[in-house]
Short mmCIF file of C-alpha atoms and ligand atoms in Angstrom, two decimals:
data_model
loop_
_atom_site.label_atom_id
_atom_site.label_comp_id
_atom_site.label_asym_id
_atom_site.label_seq_id
_atom_site.Cartn_x
_atom_site.Cartn_y
_atom_site.Cartn_z
CA SER A 1 95.55 133.35 128.02
CA SER A 2 97.05 135.39 125.22
CA MET A 3 95.51 135.95 121.80
CA SER A 4 96.51 133.66 118.99
CA SER A 5 98.33 135.42 116.21
CA ILE A 6 99.78 134.94 112.76
CA THR A 7 103.49 134.70 112.11
CA GLU A 8 105.12 134.93 108.73
CA VAL A 9 107.92 132.54 107.81
CA SER A 10 110.58 134.28 105.83
CA LEU A 11 111.29 132.58 102.54
CA ARG A 12 114.35 132.60 100.37
CA SER A 13 114.30 132.61 96.66
CA ALA A 14 116.13 129.52 95.40
CA PRO A 15 117.52 129.16 91.90
CA PHE A 16 115.64 126.54 89.95
CA ASP A 17 118.43 126.06 87.41
CA CYS A 18 120.23 123.59 89.65
CA PHE A 19 117.53 121.04 88.81
CA SER A 20 119.12 120.58 85.40
CA SER A 21 121.57 118.19 87.03
CA LEU A 22 118.59 116.06 88.08
CA ILE A 23 115.98 116.40 85.36
CA GLY A 24 117.95 117.82 82.44
CA SER A 25 117.79 121.29 80.95
CA GLY A 26 114.68 120.36 78.94
CA GLY A 27 112.81 119.52 82.13
CA VAL A 28 113.89 122.79 83.73
CA ARG A 29 112.80 124.79 80.68
CA GLU A 30 109.38 123.19 80.65
CA ILE A 31 108.72 124.03 84.30
CA ALA A 32 110.12 127.55 83.94
CA GLU A 33 107.65 128.11 81.08
CA LEU A 34 104.73 126.84 83.15
CA ALA A 35 105.77 129.01 86.08
CA LYS A 36 106.10 132.05 83.87
CA ARG A 37 102.60 131.52 82.62
CA ALA A 38 101.32 131.02 86.15
CA SER A 39 103.00 134.16 87.44
CA GLY A 40 101.51 136.02 84.49
CA GLN A 41 98.09 134.76 85.52
CA LEU A 42 98.70 136.10 89.01
CA HIS A 43 98.87 139.69 87.71
CA GLY A 44 100.73 140.92 90.76
CA ARG A 45 98.51 139.02 93.17
CA THR A 46 100.18 137.08 95.97
CA TRP A 47 99.94 133.32 96.42
CA TRP A 48 99.64 132.71 100.17
CA HIS A 49 100.14 129.46 102.04
CA ILE A 50 98.74 129.04 105.52
CA ASN A 51 99.44 126.13 107.87
CA SER A 52 99.98 125.61 111.57
CA THR A 53 103.67 124.97 112.11
CA SER A 54 106.90 126.17 110.56
CA ARG A 55 108.88 123.11 111.60
CA GLY A 56 108.47 119.43 112.30
CA GLY A 57 106.47 117.18 110.04
CA GLY A 58 106.13 116.80 106.34
CA VAL A 59 104.10 119.86 105.43
CA ALA A 60 106.50 122.38 106.94
CA GLU A 61 109.32 120.48 105.33
CA MET A 62 107.80 120.81 101.87
CA LEU A 63 106.66 124.41 102.14
CA GLN A 64 110.12 125.47 103.17
CA SER A 65 111.79 124.31 99.99
CA GLN A 66 109.02 124.47 97.42
CA LEU A 67 108.03 128.02 98.09
CA ALA A 68 111.67 129.04 97.78
CA TYR A 69 111.83 127.47 94.32
CA ALA A 70 108.47 129.01 93.39
CA ARG A 71 109.94 132.40 94.24
CA GLY A 72 113.04 131.54 92.25
CA LEU A 73 110.71 130.92 89.33
CA GLY A 74 109.20 134.37 89.71
CA ILE A 75 105.99 133.43 91.51
CA HIS A 76 105.18 135.82 94.33
CA THR A 77 104.43 133.58 97.28
CA ARG A 78 104.40 134.03 101.07
CA TRP A 79 103.89 131.66 104.02
CA LEU A 80 101.87 132.35 107.17
CA VAL A 81 101.57 130.19 110.26
CA LEU A 82 98.43 130.50 112.34
CA GLY A 83 98.54 130.65 116.11
CA GLY A 84 96.60 128.63 118.63
CA ARG A 85 96.68 127.39 122.19
CA ALA A 86 96.79 123.88 123.60
CA ASP A 87 93.00 123.39 123.51
CA PHE A 88 92.98 124.22 119.77
CA PHE A 89 95.83 121.85 118.92
CA LYS A 90 94.26 119.08 120.95
CA ILE A 91 91.19 119.37 118.74
CA THR A 92 93.14 119.62 115.49
CA LYS A 93 95.26 116.61 116.44
CA ARG A 94 92.02 114.75 117.09
CA MET A 95 90.88 115.81 113.60
CA HIS A 96 94.18 114.64 112.16
CA HIS A 97 93.58 111.15 113.55
CA ALA A 98 89.98 111.15 112.36
CA PHE A 99 91.02 112.06 108.80
CA HIS A 100 93.34 109.08 108.90
CA GLY A 101 90.33 106.96 109.86
CA ALA A 102 91.73 106.52 113.37
CA LEU A 103 90.24 107.01 116.81
CA GLY A 104 92.99 109.20 118.28
CA ASP A 105 92.25 110.12 121.87
CA GLY A 106 88.58 109.40 121.19
CA SER A 107 87.41 112.84 122.24
CA ASP A 108 84.42 114.33 120.49
CA LEU A 109 84.43 116.63 117.49
CA GLY A 110 81.11 118.26 118.18
CA GLU A 111 79.70 121.70 118.76
CA LYS A 112 81.80 122.33 121.84
CA GLU A 113 84.97 121.65 119.87
CA ARG A 114 83.73 123.71 116.95
CA ILE A 115 83.33 126.71 119.23
CA ILE A 116 86.95 126.51 120.42
CA TYR A 117 88.19 125.83 116.89
CA GLU A 118 86.35 128.78 115.37
CA ALA A 119 87.20 131.11 118.24
CA THR A 120 90.91 130.43 117.74
CA LEU A 121 90.72 131.01 114.00
CA LYS A 122 88.72 134.15 114.57
CA GLU A 123 91.58 135.58 116.62
CA ASN A 124 93.86 135.05 113.61
CA ILE A 125 91.53 136.58 111.03
CA PRO A 126 91.98 140.35 111.57
CA GLN A 127 95.71 140.04 110.90
CA LEU A 128 95.06 137.91 107.83
CA LEU A 129 92.66 140.42 106.38
CA VAL A 130 95.31 143.10 106.63
CA LEU A 131 97.97 141.00 104.91
CA ILE A 132 95.86 139.27 102.27
CA LYS A 133 94.35 141.47 99.56
CA PRO A 134 91.08 140.74 97.77
CA GLY A 135 91.99 138.82 94.63
CA ASP A 136 94.99 137.10 96.23
CA ILE A 137 95.22 133.32 96.10
CA VAL A 138 95.27 131.48 99.42
CA LEU A 139 96.15 127.83 99.82
CA LEU A 140 95.09 126.57 103.23
CA HIS A 141 96.89 123.45 104.41
CA ASP A 142 95.25 120.71 106.43
CA PRO A 143 92.34 120.75 108.90
CA GLN A 144 93.95 123.31 111.23
CA SER A 145 93.38 126.12 108.73
CA ALA A 146 90.23 124.90 106.90
CA GLY A 147 87.92 127.04 109.03
CA LEU A 148 89.58 130.20 107.70
CA ALA A 149 88.09 129.61 104.26
CA PRO A 150 84.69 131.36 104.64
CA ALA A 151 86.18 134.62 105.96
CA LEU A 152 88.82 134.68 103.23
CA VAL A 153 86.32 133.91 100.48
CA LYS A 154 84.14 136.72 101.77
CA HIS A 155 87.19 138.99 101.72
CA GLY A 156 87.48 138.33 97.99
CA ALA A 157 90.42 135.92 97.97
CA THR A 158 90.54 132.82 95.79
CA VAL A 159 90.78 130.08 98.39
CA LEU A 160 92.02 126.52 97.96
CA TRP A 161 92.26 123.89 100.62
CA ARG A 162 94.83 121.13 100.56
CA SER A 163 94.68 118.05 102.71
CA HIS A 164 97.96 116.23 103.20
CA ILE A 165 96.21 113.39 104.94
CA GLY A 166 93.50 110.95 104.03
CA ALA A 167 92.23 107.45 104.63
CA ASP A 168 92.18 104.39 102.41
CA VAL A 169 88.63 103.58 103.46
CA VAL A 170 85.91 105.73 104.91
CA ASN A 171 84.65 104.85 108.37
CA GLU A 172 82.92 106.53 111.31
CA HIS A 173 86.09 108.50 112.11
CA THR A 174 86.48 109.96 108.64
CA ASP A 175 82.76 110.78 108.65
CA LEU A 176 83.25 112.68 111.88
CA ALA A 177 86.21 114.58 110.41
CA TRP A 178 84.33 115.52 107.24
CA ASP A 179 81.25 116.56 109.18
CA PHE A 180 83.49 118.95 111.05
CA VAL A 181 85.48 120.37 108.14
CA GLY A 182 83.05 119.99 105.21
CA PRO A 183 80.93 123.08 105.93
CA TYR A 184 83.99 125.35 105.64
CA LEU A 185 84.78 124.16 102.14
CA ARG A 186 81.54 125.07 100.40
CA HIS A 187 82.89 128.08 98.53
CA VAL A 188 86.53 127.25 98.01
CA PHE A 189 87.84 127.42 94.46
CA ALA A 190 89.31 123.92 94.64
CA THR A 191 90.61 121.24 96.94
CA VAL A 192 93.91 119.39 96.62
CA PHE A 193 94.66 115.85 97.79
CA SER A 194 97.72 113.59 97.78
CA ARG A 195 95.80 110.66 96.24
CA LYS A 196 92.58 110.54 94.31
CA GLU A 197 91.32 107.92 96.77
CA TYR A 198 91.27 110.65 99.42
CA ILE A 199 88.67 112.82 97.69
CA PRO A 200 85.44 112.38 99.63
CA GLU A 201 82.20 111.73 97.83
CA PHE A 202 80.68 115.12 98.69
CA LEU A 203 83.62 117.01 97.14
CA LYS A 204 83.52 115.12 93.87
CA SER A 205 81.16 117.67 92.32
CA GLN A 206 83.65 120.46 93.13
CA ARG A 207 86.98 121.13 91.45
CA SER A 208 89.83 119.14 92.94
CA PHE A 209 93.41 118.31 92.07
CA VAL A 210 95.74 115.50 93.01
CA ILE A 211 99.29 116.57 93.80
CA THR A 212 101.93 114.15 94.97
CA PRO A 213 104.13 115.38 97.81
CA SER A 214 107.83 115.68 97.10
CA ILE A 215 111.27 116.21 98.56
CA ASP A 216 114.01 118.73 97.88
CA ALA A 217 117.17 117.00 96.69
CA PHE A 218 119.33 120.02 97.55
CA SER A 219 118.11 120.72 101.08
CA PRO A 220 120.22 119.81 104.13
CA LYS A 221 117.86 116.83 104.54
CA ASN A 222 118.69 115.29 101.18
CA GLN A 223 121.86 116.89 99.84
CA ASP A 224 124.75 114.59 98.96
CA MET A 225 126.95 113.73 101.91
CA ASP A 226 130.09 111.64 101.77
CA GLU A 227 130.66 108.75 104.11
CA LYS A 228 133.26 110.51 106.25
CA THR A 229 130.91 113.40 106.87
CA VAL A 230 128.07 111.01 107.72
CA LYS A 231 130.31 109.32 110.24
CA SER A 232 131.53 112.58 111.67
CA ILE A 233 127.94 113.81 112.21
CA LEU A 234 126.82 110.54 113.78
CA VAL A 235 129.77 110.42 116.15
CA HIS A 236 129.40 114.09 117.06
CA THR A 237 125.69 113.86 117.85
CA GLY A 238 126.32 110.71 119.90
CA LEU A 239 124.35 108.32 117.75
CA ILE A 240 127.26 106.01 117.08
CA ARG A 241 130.33 105.23 119.11
CA GLY A 242 133.66 106.45 117.85
CA GLU A 243 136.41 108.97 118.08
CA ALA A 244 135.59 112.43 116.91
CA THR A 245 138.36 113.13 114.41
CA ALA A 246 139.58 116.43 113.11
CA GLU A 247 139.85 114.80 109.71
CA VAL A 248 136.34 115.69 108.60
CA LEU A 249 134.18 118.10 110.52
CA PRO A 250 130.43 117.43 110.88
CA HIS A 251 129.51 119.91 108.17
CA PHE A 252 126.60 120.55 105.83
CA THR A 253 125.45 123.23 103.42
CA ARG A 254 122.66 125.57 104.44
CA GLU A 255 119.76 126.38 102.16
CA ASP A 256 121.31 129.74 101.35
CA GLY A 257 124.48 127.97 100.23
CA THR A 258 126.65 128.82 103.24
CA PRO A 259 128.62 126.08 105.03
CA ALA A 260 127.69 125.18 108.60
CA LEU A 261 128.64 122.74 111.35
CA VAL A 262 126.52 120.36 113.38
CA THR A 263 127.16 121.49 116.93
CA SER A 264 124.20 120.08 118.92
CA LYS A 265 123.93 116.65 120.50
CA ALA A 266 121.04 114.25 120.27
CA ASP A 267 119.14 113.30 123.40
CA ILE A 268 119.33 109.51 123.43
CA VAL A 269 117.63 107.02 125.70
CA ARG A 270 119.82 103.93 125.66
CA GLU A 271 121.67 101.47 127.84
CA GLY A 272 125.38 101.12 127.37
CA ALA A 273 127.37 102.47 124.47
CA GLY A 274 126.10 103.37 121.03
CA PRO A 275 126.49 100.98 118.09
CA GLY A 276 129.79 101.08 116.20
CA TRP A 277 130.13 102.28 112.62
CA GLU A 278 130.15 98.68 111.36
CA THR A 279 126.98 97.64 113.18
CA PRO A 280 124.02 97.46 110.79
CA LEU A 281 121.47 100.00 111.92
CA ILE A 282 117.75 99.65 111.29
CA VAL A 283 116.14 103.08 111.44
CA GLN A 284 112.72 104.66 111.62
CA VAL A 285 112.56 108.47 111.49
CA SER A 286 109.20 109.86 112.57
CA ARG A 287 107.40 112.28 114.80
CA TRP A 288 106.45 110.58 118.09
CA ASP A 289 102.98 109.66 116.97
CA PRO A 290 100.97 106.48 117.66
CA LEU A 291 100.16 106.16 113.94
CA LYS A 292 103.89 105.67 113.25
CA ASP A 293 103.66 102.64 115.55
CA PRO A 294 107.04 103.03 117.29
CA VAL A 295 106.24 100.29 119.80
CA GLY A 296 105.28 97.96 116.93
CA VAL A 297 108.68 98.64 115.35
CA ILE A 298 110.35 97.65 118.62
CA ARG A 299 108.28 94.46 118.84
CA GLY A 300 109.12 93.52 115.24
CA PHE A 301 112.80 94.15 115.86
CA VAL A 302 112.76 92.04 119.03
CA ASN A 303 111.06 89.30 117.06
CA LEU A 304 113.86 89.50 114.47
CA ILE A 305 116.75 89.22 116.88
CA LEU A 306 115.09 86.42 118.85
CA ARG A 307 114.36 84.38 115.73
CA VAL A 308 117.53 85.06 113.75
CA VAL A 309 120.59 84.87 115.97
CA SER A 310 122.97 85.73 113.12
CA VAL A 311 121.55 89.24 112.81
CA ASP A 312 123.70 91.68 114.75
CA ALA A 313 121.71 94.80 113.87
CA HIS A 314 120.70 97.59 116.22
CA LEU A 315 117.53 99.66 116.01
CA ALA A 316 117.25 103.44 116.22
CA LEU A 317 113.92 105.18 116.55
CA VAL A 318 114.55 108.79 115.65
CA GLY A 319 112.22 111.71 116.20
CA PRO A 320 112.17 115.41 116.96
CA ASP A 321 112.69 116.77 120.44
CA VAL A 322 109.16 116.43 121.81
CA THR A 323 108.92 119.98 123.05
CA SER A 324 109.42 121.43 119.60
CA VAL A 325 106.53 120.59 117.28
CA ALA A 326 103.89 123.23 117.92
CA ASP A 327 100.90 121.47 116.43
CA ASP A 328 101.65 118.00 117.83
CA PRO A 329 100.77 117.85 121.52
CA GLU A 330 101.06 114.05 121.72
CA GLY A 331 104.83 113.80 121.37
CA ARG A 332 105.77 113.65 125.05
CA ALA A 333 103.20 111.00 125.94
CA VAL A 334 104.10 108.82 122.97
CA LEU A 335 107.83 109.02 123.64
CA ASP A 336 107.14 108.14 127.29
CA SER A 337 105.15 105.08 126.24
CA VAL A 338 107.97 104.01 123.93
CA ILE A 339 110.47 104.39 126.76
CA GLY A 340 108.11 102.37 128.96
CA ALA A 341 107.96 99.51 126.44
CA TRP A 342 111.74 99.63 126.00
CA LYS A 343 112.34 99.44 129.77
CA LEU A 344 110.38 96.18 129.95
CA LEU A 345 112.81 94.43 127.59
CA PRO A 346 115.66 92.23 128.85
CA SER A 347 118.88 94.20 129.08
CA PRO A 348 120.78 92.52 126.18
CA ILE A 349 117.95 93.43 123.83
CA ARG A 350 117.50 96.88 125.30
CA GLN A 351 121.16 97.60 124.59
CA ARG A 352 120.48 97.22 120.90
CA ILE A 353 117.64 99.76 120.79
CA HIS A 354 118.30 103.51 120.79
CA LEU A 355 115.57 106.09 121.27
CA VAL A 356 116.86 109.26 119.71
CA SER A 357 115.38 112.75 120.08
CA LEU A 358 116.99 115.26 117.78
CA PRO A 359 117.59 118.92 118.57
CA MET A 360 115.17 121.17 116.68
CA GLU A 361 116.39 124.70 117.51
CA ASP A 362 118.14 124.86 114.17
CA ARG A 363 115.86 123.32 111.55
CA GLU A 364 118.60 122.92 108.96
CA GLU A 365 121.01 121.35 111.41
CA ASN A 366 118.26 118.91 112.43
CA ALA A 367 117.76 118.07 108.78
CA ALA A 368 121.46 117.44 108.25
CA ILE A 369 121.47 115.02 111.17
CA VAL A 370 118.44 113.17 109.74
CA ASN A 371 120.24 113.07 106.39
CA ALA A 372 123.32 111.45 107.95
CA ILE A 373 121.22 108.92 109.87
CA GLN A 374 119.24 107.93 106.79
CA ARG A 375 122.41 107.53 104.71
CA HIS A 376 124.00 105.38 107.39
CA ALA A 377 120.98 103.10 107.86
CA ALA A 378 121.31 99.52 106.64
CA ILE A 379 117.52 99.36 106.38
CA ILE A 380 114.93 102.11 106.77
CA VAL A 381 111.50 101.18 108.04
CA GLN A 382 108.24 103.07 108.09
CA LYS A 383 105.80 100.87 109.92
CA SER A 384 102.99 103.42 109.87
CA LEU A 385 99.47 102.27 110.64
CA LYS A 386 98.18 105.18 108.55
CA GLU A 387 100.08 107.54 106.30
CA GLY A 388 98.82 110.29 104.02
CA PHE A 389 102.08 110.17 102.14
CA GLY A 390 105.36 109.30 103.84
CA LEU A 391 108.05 111.84 103.15
CA THR A 392 110.50 109.82 105.24
CA VAL A 393 109.96 106.97 102.79
CA THR A 394 110.80 109.19 99.81
CA GLU A 395 113.84 110.55 101.65
CA ALA A 396 115.12 107.03 102.29
CA MET A 397 114.45 105.98 98.70
CA TRP A 398 116.31 108.98 97.31
CA LYS A 399 119.33 107.94 99.38
CA GLY A 400 119.23 104.49 97.83
CA ARG A 401 118.31 102.74 101.06
CA PRO A 402 116.30 99.53 101.14
CA VAL A 403 112.93 100.34 102.70
CA VAL A 404 110.41 98.20 104.56
CA ALA A 405 107.11 100.06 104.83
CA SER A 406 103.44 99.44 105.47
CA ALA A 407 101.21 99.29 102.40
CA VAL A 408 98.99 102.09 103.72
CA GLY A 409 97.90 105.40 102.22
CA GLY A 410 100.32 107.17 99.94
CA ILE A 411 103.09 104.66 100.61
CA GLN A 412 101.26 102.40 98.15
CA ASP A 413 101.96 104.97 95.41
CA GLN A 414 105.53 105.54 96.52
CA ILE A 415 106.75 101.94 96.48
CA VAL A 416 105.90 99.08 94.18
CA HIS A 417 106.53 96.01 96.31
CA GLY A 418 109.71 94.19 95.35
CA GLN A 419 110.85 96.96 93.02
CA HIS A 420 111.53 100.02 95.18
CA GLY A 421 111.29 98.43 98.60
CA LEU A 422 109.28 95.85 100.50
CA LEU A 423 105.69 96.51 101.51
CA LEU A 424 103.75 94.98 104.38
CA THR A 425 100.17 94.20 103.47
CA ASP A 426 99.08 94.20 107.09
CA PRO A 427 100.81 96.96 109.06
CA HIS A 428 100.01 95.15 112.30
CA ASP A 429 101.74 91.92 111.24
CA GLU A 430 104.96 92.10 113.22
CA LEU A 431 106.12 88.67 112.12
CA ALA A 432 105.91 89.65 108.44
CA PHE A 433 107.74 92.86 109.37
CA SER A 434 110.57 90.95 111.02
CA GLU A 435 110.74 88.54 108.06
CA ALA A 436 111.18 91.45 105.65
CA LEU A 437 114.01 92.74 107.85
CA GLU A 438 115.56 89.28 107.88
CA LYS A 439 115.39 89.05 104.10
CA LEU A 440 117.13 92.38 103.59
CA SER A 441 119.72 91.62 106.28
CA HIS A 442 120.73 88.46 104.45
CA ASP A 443 120.33 89.42 100.83
CA GLN A 444 122.70 92.30 100.15
CA CYS A 445 122.04 91.99 96.44
CA LEU A 446 118.33 92.56 96.88
CA ALA A 447 118.94 95.42 99.29
CA THR A 448 121.22 97.19 96.80
CA GLN A 449 118.90 96.61 93.87
CA LEU A 450 115.87 97.96 95.70
CA GLY A 451 117.88 101.02 96.70
CA VAL A 452 119.05 101.77 93.17
CA GLN A 453 115.54 101.43 91.77
CA ALA A 454 114.13 103.52 94.59
CA THR A 455 116.41 106.45 93.70
CA GLU A 456 115.23 106.35 90.09
CA ARG A 457 111.61 106.23 91.18
CA VAL A 458 112.07 109.40 93.22
CA ARG A 459 113.87 111.14 90.36
CA ASP A 460 110.87 110.43 88.11
CA LEU A 461 107.99 111.19 90.45
CA PHE A 462 108.79 112.64 93.84
CA LEU A 463 111.15 115.60 93.44
CA ALA A 464 110.17 119.22 94.06
CA SER A 465 110.42 119.88 90.32
CA TYR A 466 107.50 117.61 89.54
CA HIS A 467 105.54 119.04 92.44
CA LEU A 468 105.98 122.58 91.11
CA LYS A 469 104.80 121.46 87.73
CA GLN A 470 101.59 120.25 89.31
CA TYR A 471 101.18 123.48 91.29
CA ALA A 472 101.65 125.49 88.10
CA ARG A 473 98.69 123.62 86.61
CA VAL A 474 96.56 124.55 89.62
CA LEU A 475 97.45 128.23 89.30
CA ASP A 476 96.76 127.98 85.60
CA ALA A 477 93.18 126.95 86.32
CA ILE A 478 92.51 130.14 88.29
CA ASP A 479 90.90 132.82 86.15
CA SER A 480 93.00 135.87 85.65
N1 UDP B 501 111.61 114.86 110.50
C1 UDP B 501 112.63 115.69 110.87
N2 UDP B 501 113.21 115.53 112.07
C2 UDP B 501 112.83 114.55 112.93
C3 UDP B 501 111.77 113.69 112.54
C4 UDP B 501 111.17 113.88 111.32
O1 UDP B 501 113.04 116.57 110.10
O2 UDP B 501 113.41 114.45 114.00
C5 UDP B 501 111.03 115.05 109.17
C6 UDP B 501 111.21 113.87 108.25
O3 UDP B 501 112.53 113.82 107.76
C7 UDP B 501 110.17 114.17 107.19
C8 UDP B 501 109.06 114.81 108.01
O4 UDP B 501 109.64 115.23 109.23
O5 UDP B 501 110.64 115.10 106.25
C9 UDP B 501 107.95 113.82 108.29
O6 UDP B 501 107.12 113.73 107.17
P1 UDP B 501 106.22 112.46 106.91
O7 UDP B 501 105.42 112.75 105.68
O8 UDP B 501 107.05 111.22 106.87
O9 UDP B 501 105.29 112.34 108.19
P2 UDP B 501 104.40 113.43 108.98
O10 UDP B 501 105.24 113.91 110.11
O11 UDP B 501 104.04 114.52 107.99
O12 UDP B 501 103.21 112.63 109.45
#
């Protein structure tokens, strides 16, 4: 097997001024000041980010846009992705589940696993030590990269570790995860978590920060899109039935500002034709991961249409092409189990459920398709069993969609029940889930109101601008 190696993701520099349309020129000035101070503190040192995938999932999504704005603000930042083989990612996915307080595949996280984990990271280290200079600042993201900390600290870098996941309550799984990762964090400068509830007891004596994840309002994923374009993209990709018209092409704007077309098709498991434009579509967008409970979403939807005959909605479960997400080896098996559950349904019900895998070759095109799907959705659901912080929830809220989501993890900070969406106290309660869908299907007023308030909530708390402000405070704490 080949050696694991580091790849650098090339980053643009994005102008931060455009945020004035969202947060006012005062808000932009304040952040520009903070960033200027932070870049002064850096004294020519580089601020590195290291994670384990450049696409698919929330972390890659955020790094892509935020680091571009950070550069636009004059902060010298670069992004590296570590390499690993299947055995490494099996272990890190197991860790991911454990940090969520979940069993995952139940495999051990013991000395045998530690040997594979450390051996993989060790293959990455020589390259890192060439790129990263003593004195540089390194932010390691998530458990995959945590084990790099000791070598980088020894090298003279200021190392921070950020966990994008966490559990509401500690249990034997989180203990296992922390036993594995804890030893690597002894000499880091600080840790960063998405909620204060995620900071484990043993780290409370060390410096830590809470930073709320955010979305980029100008990215292909969230940029404004008129209804005709939405329709054109959905028809082109095959998600909805309809005539492709020359009237409006399936277009979007790339991150560098250039116009582009959606040319790929989605890979859809379905029976019969797609839903029409007028058919209300209930949507969940997620990686194919058991913690997103795709089969539970199907069961809740089936419950809805069996109980409430007047509902004519369809359901779309939307995820990335399973071969594409480097650090998520479970995708194929989960999608197969979803297809298995779907096949067991009676045909009339099956015809109303669409299992959509989106092309991932072009990350920005993929994002534009997700954007169109989210804007078209009558209701967006996120029935996660665990969730560090659900970016898909924020994305839906920003688009003014009514959201039904589990009251787990960060989602509890994102939505106040009844104000910015509907929360499910028990994520396993499929009847309550279907009742929330019924309520929103019948009460257009409520659906609209929740959507409007959701957009405002995101403007206040969950945009990249606010995120950068919090990062600037972290950099500020590092001695010059
Ligand atoms: N996503 C995507 N394409 C897909 C499925 C998901 O771009 O086919 C994105 C989604 O829009 C969101 C991110 O992946 O930005 C998922 O982040 P989230 O925090 O919801 O969950 P995670 O995958 O990090 O557990």
